[in-house]
Amino acid sequence: STTEKPVLLNNIADAEAFVSGAEVAVIGFFQDPQSPEAEQFRLAAGQIPEVPFGLSSSAAVLSHYGASANTVALFRRVDNDRRDLDMNNRDVDAKKLTRFVRMNELRLVTEYDPVTAVGVMQSSLEFNLLLITDKMSPKHPERMRKFRAAAELYKGKILFILLDTNLKSNERVVSYFQLKKSQLPALAIFHTPDDEHDVLTPDEISIERVQDFCNRFLQ
């Protein structure tokens, strides 16, 4: 899109609409929108086109979010969480800011890799549901559509994660659940506080099957 990033948020209503309008949203709170910190923020915004970035220098907005000047806040809808990064620290630049967003941007379905792993581990949600599958499979788009639809039903309860078996770094996870290639795609649900888990190897992924599996485990 050709819209100017970041979006200027001049009042609380704008800011609230901005946050609620996306799965993941980032707001930079800067008293001086021309400061070097705000400049780094703009650079980072340009590097992450799929995440909306907003900027506010309104005292009312800063106070509404309890944010001090030169703070960047990432809001995520999936677990209703917020992560803050202090930009007053001189060595926080666009690169560090980009990494901060990448690490913390959990979505309805988060793809698991070494960077998102950090956000997944730190999520307040205790239940994780993994779809362990081959992203190259011709059936992948349809599987993802159903998995996403199921994720909508468990927002704020279960973190839905896509684990691509083509990524070498994911082999450890697959072996943890003692799954063979021939058993995939598989669903694995996990309760982080006690490592309790369950695995399902369905012939096909359907919304009903995902629901049934989740509900049984939650009970």
Short mmCIF file of N, CA, C and O in Angstrom, two decimals, residues 112-113 121 130-135 161-190 197-201:
data_model
loop_
_atom_site.label_atom_id
_atom_site.label_comp_id
_atom_site.label_asym_id
_atom_site.label_seq_id
_atom_site.Cartn_x
_atom_site.Cartn_y
_atom_site.Cartn_z
N TYR A 112 6.27 -20.95 13.60
CA TYR A 112 7.34 -21.16 14.56
C TYR A 112 8.69 -21.18 13.86
O TYR A 112 8.91 -21.93 12.92
N ASP A 113 9.61 -20.35 14.32
CA ASP A 113 11.00 -20.37 13.85
C ASP A 113 11.87 -19.83 14.98
O ASP A 113 11.34 -19.42 16.02
N MET A 121 7.47 -18.57 23.71
CA MET A 121 7.86 -18.98 25.08
C MET A 121 7.35 -17.98 26.12
O MET A 121 7.06 -18.34 27.24
N LEU A 130 -0.03 -27.12 18.08
CA LEU A 130 0.86 -27.09 16.92
C LEU A 130 0.25 -27.87 15.76
O LEU A 130 -0.25 -28.98 15.95
N LEU A 131 0.29 -27.26 14.59
CA LEU A 131 0.00 -27.99 13.36
C LEU A 131 1.36 -28.29 12.75
O LEU A 131 2.08 -27.38 12.31
N ILE A 132 1.74 -29.58 12.77
CA ILE A 132 3.05 -29.98 12.27
C ILE A 132 2.85 -30.50 10.86
O ILE A 132 2.21 -31.54 10.66
N THR A 133 3.34 -29.76 9.89
CA THR A 133 3.00 -30.07 8.52
C THR A 133 4.05 -29.56 7.54
O THR A 133 4.93 -28.79 7.91
N ASP A 134 3.93 -30.01 6.31
CA ASP A 134 4.84 -29.59 5.25
C ASP A 134 4.20 -28.43 4.50
O ASP A 134 3.18 -28.59 3.84
N LYS A 135 4.82 -27.26 4.61
CA LYS A 135 4.24 -26.07 3.96
C LYS A 135 4.25 -26.16 2.43
O LYS A 135 3.53 -25.43 1.75
N ILE A 161 -0.05 -22.62 16.54
CA ILE A 161 1.29 -22.50 15.98
C ILE A 161 1.44 -23.40 14.76
O ILE A 161 1.02 -24.57 14.79
N LEU A 162 2.02 -22.85 13.71
CA LEU A 162 2.32 -23.64 12.52
C LEU A 162 3.78 -24.03 12.58
O LEU A 162 4.66 -23.18 12.73
N LEU A 163 4.04 -25.33 12.48
CA LEU A 163 5.42 -25.82 12.51
C LEU A 163 5.73 -26.48 11.16
O LEU A 163 5.19 -27.53 10.85
N ASP A 164 6.56 -25.83 10.38
CA ASP A 164 6.89 -26.33 9.05
C ASP A 164 8.01 -27.36 9.15
O ASP A 164 9.10 -27.06 9.63
N THR A 165 7.74 -28.57 8.68
CA THR A 165 8.72 -29.66 8.82
C THR A 165 9.92 -29.47 7.88
O THR A 165 10.91 -30.18 7.99
N ASN A 166 9.83 -28.53 6.95
CA ASN A 166 10.97 -28.29 6.05
C ASN A 166 12.10 -27.51 6.73
O ASN A 166 13.21 -27.48 6.23
N LEU A 167 11.77 -26.85 7.86
CA LEU A 167 12.79 -26.07 8.56
C LEU A 167 13.64 -27.00 9.41
O LEU A 167 13.13 -27.70 10.28
N LYS A 168 14.95 -26.98 9.15
CA LYS A 168 15.86 -27.88 9.88
C LYS A 168 15.76 -27.63 11.39
O LYS A 168 15.81 -28.56 12.19
N SER A 169 15.59 -26.36 11.77
CA SER A 169 15.55 -26.02 13.20
C SER A 169 14.31 -26.60 13.90
O SER A 169 14.22 -26.60 15.12
N ASN A 170 13.33 -27.10 13.12
CA ASN A 170 12.11 -27.65 13.74
C ASN A 170 12.18 -29.17 13.95
O ASN A 170 11.27 -29.75 14.54
N GLU A 171 13.26 -29.79 13.50
CA GLU A 171 13.35 -31.25 13.61
C GLU A 171 13.28 -31.71 15.07
O GLU A 171 12.70 -32.75 15.37
N ARG A 172 13.87 -30.91 15.97
CA ARG A 172 13.88 -31.29 17.40
C ARG A 172 12.47 -31.38 17.94
O ARG A 172 12.13 -32.26 18.73
N VAL A 173 11.61 -30.43 17.51
CA VAL A 173 10.23 -30.41 18.02
C VAL A 173 9.49 -31.65 17.53
O VAL A 173 8.77 -32.31 18.29
N VAL A 174 9.68 -31.98 16.26
CA VAL A 174 9.01 -33.15 15.69
C VAL A 174 9.44 -34.41 16.43
O VAL A 174 8.61 -35.26 16.77
N SER A 175 10.73 -34.52 16.72
CA SER A 175 11.21 -35.73 17.41
C SER A 175 10.76 -35.74 18.88
O SER A 175 10.55 -36.80 19.46
N TYR A 176 10.56 -34.55 19.47
CA TYR A 176 10.06 -34.48 20.85
C TYR A 176 8.70 -35.17 20.95
O TYR A 176 8.40 -35.89 21.90
N PHE A 177 7.87 -34.96 19.93
CA PHE A 177 6.54 -35.59 19.93
C PHE A 177 6.57 -37.00 19.32
O PHE A 177 5.53 -37.61 19.11
N GLN A 178 7.77 -37.49 19.05
CA GLN A 178 7.99 -38.85 18.53
C GLN A 178 7.16 -39.12 17.27
O GLN A 178 6.51 -40.16 17.15
N LEU A 179 7.22 -38.16 16.36
CA LEU A 179 6.45 -38.31 15.12
C LEU A 179 7.37 -38.67 13.96
O LEU A 179 8.48 -38.17 13.86
N LYS A 180 6.88 -39.56 13.10
CA LYS A 180 7.61 -39.90 11.88
C LYS A 180 7.02 -39.08 10.73
O LYS A 180 5.86 -38.70 10.77
N LYS A 181 7.82 -38.89 9.70
CA LYS A 181 7.36 -38.16 8.51
C LYS A 181 6.04 -38.73 7.98
O LYS A 181 5.15 -37.99 7.56
N SER A 182 5.93 -40.05 8.02
CA SER A 182 4.74 -40.72 7.46
C SER A 182 3.46 -40.42 8.25
O SER A 182 2.36 -40.63 7.75
N GLN A 183 3.61 -39.91 9.48
CA GLN A 183 2.43 -39.64 10.32
C GLN A 183 1.91 -38.21 10.15
O GLN A 183 0.92 -37.84 10.77
N LEU A 184 2.61 -37.43 9.34
CA LEU A 184 2.23 -36.02 9.22
C LEU A 184 1.20 -35.82 8.11
O LEU A 184 1.15 -36.59 7.18
N PRO A 185 0.37 -34.77 8.17
CA PRO A 185 0.35 -33.72 9.20
C PRO A 185 -0.19 -34.24 10.54
O PRO A 185 -0.98 -35.16 10.57
N ALA A 186 0.27 -33.62 11.61
CA ALA A 186 -0.18 -34.01 12.94
C ALA A 186 -0.54 -32.77 13.75
O ALA A 186 -0.07 -31.67 13.46
N LEU A 187 -1.37 -32.98 14.75
CA LEU A 187 -1.69 -31.92 15.71
C LEU A 187 -1.06 -32.31 17.04
O LEU A 187 -1.16 -33.47 17.46
N ALA A 188 -0.42 -31.36 17.70
CA ALA A 188 0.14 -31.64 19.01
C ALA A 188 -0.28 -30.51 19.94
O ALA A 188 -0.09 -29.34 19.61
N ILE A 189 -0.88 -30.86 21.06
CA ILE A 189 -1.30 -29.83 22.03
C ILE A 189 -0.43 -29.97 23.27
O ILE A 189 -0.02 -31.08 23.64
N PHE A 190 -0.15 -28.83 23.88
CA PHE A 190 0.90 -28.79 24.89
C PHE A 190 0.48 -27.84 26.00
O PHE A 190 0.03 -26.74 25.72
N HIS A 197 1.17 -33.21 27.30
CA HIS A 197 0.82 -33.01 25.90
C HIS A 197 0.08 -34.21 25.32
O HIS A 197 0.02 -35.27 25.91
N ASP A 198 -0.48 -33.99 24.16
CA ASP A 198 -1.21 -35.05 23.47
C ASP A 198 -0.99 -34.84 21.97
O ASP A 198 -0.83 -33.70 21.52
N VAL A 199 -1.00 -35.94 21.22
CA VAL A 199 -0.75 -35.86 19.79
C VAL A 199 -1.87 -36.55 19.03
O VAL A 199 -2.39 -37.57 19.47
N LEU A 200 -2.25 -35.96 17.91
CA LEU A 200 -3.29 -36.55 17.07
C LEU A 200 -2.76 -36.58 15.64
O LEU A 200 -2.21 -35.59 15.15
N THR A 201 -2.92 -37.70 14.97
CA THR A 201 -2.49 -37.78 13.57
C THR A 201 -3.73 -38.05 12.70
O THR A 201 -4.00 -39.19 12.32
#
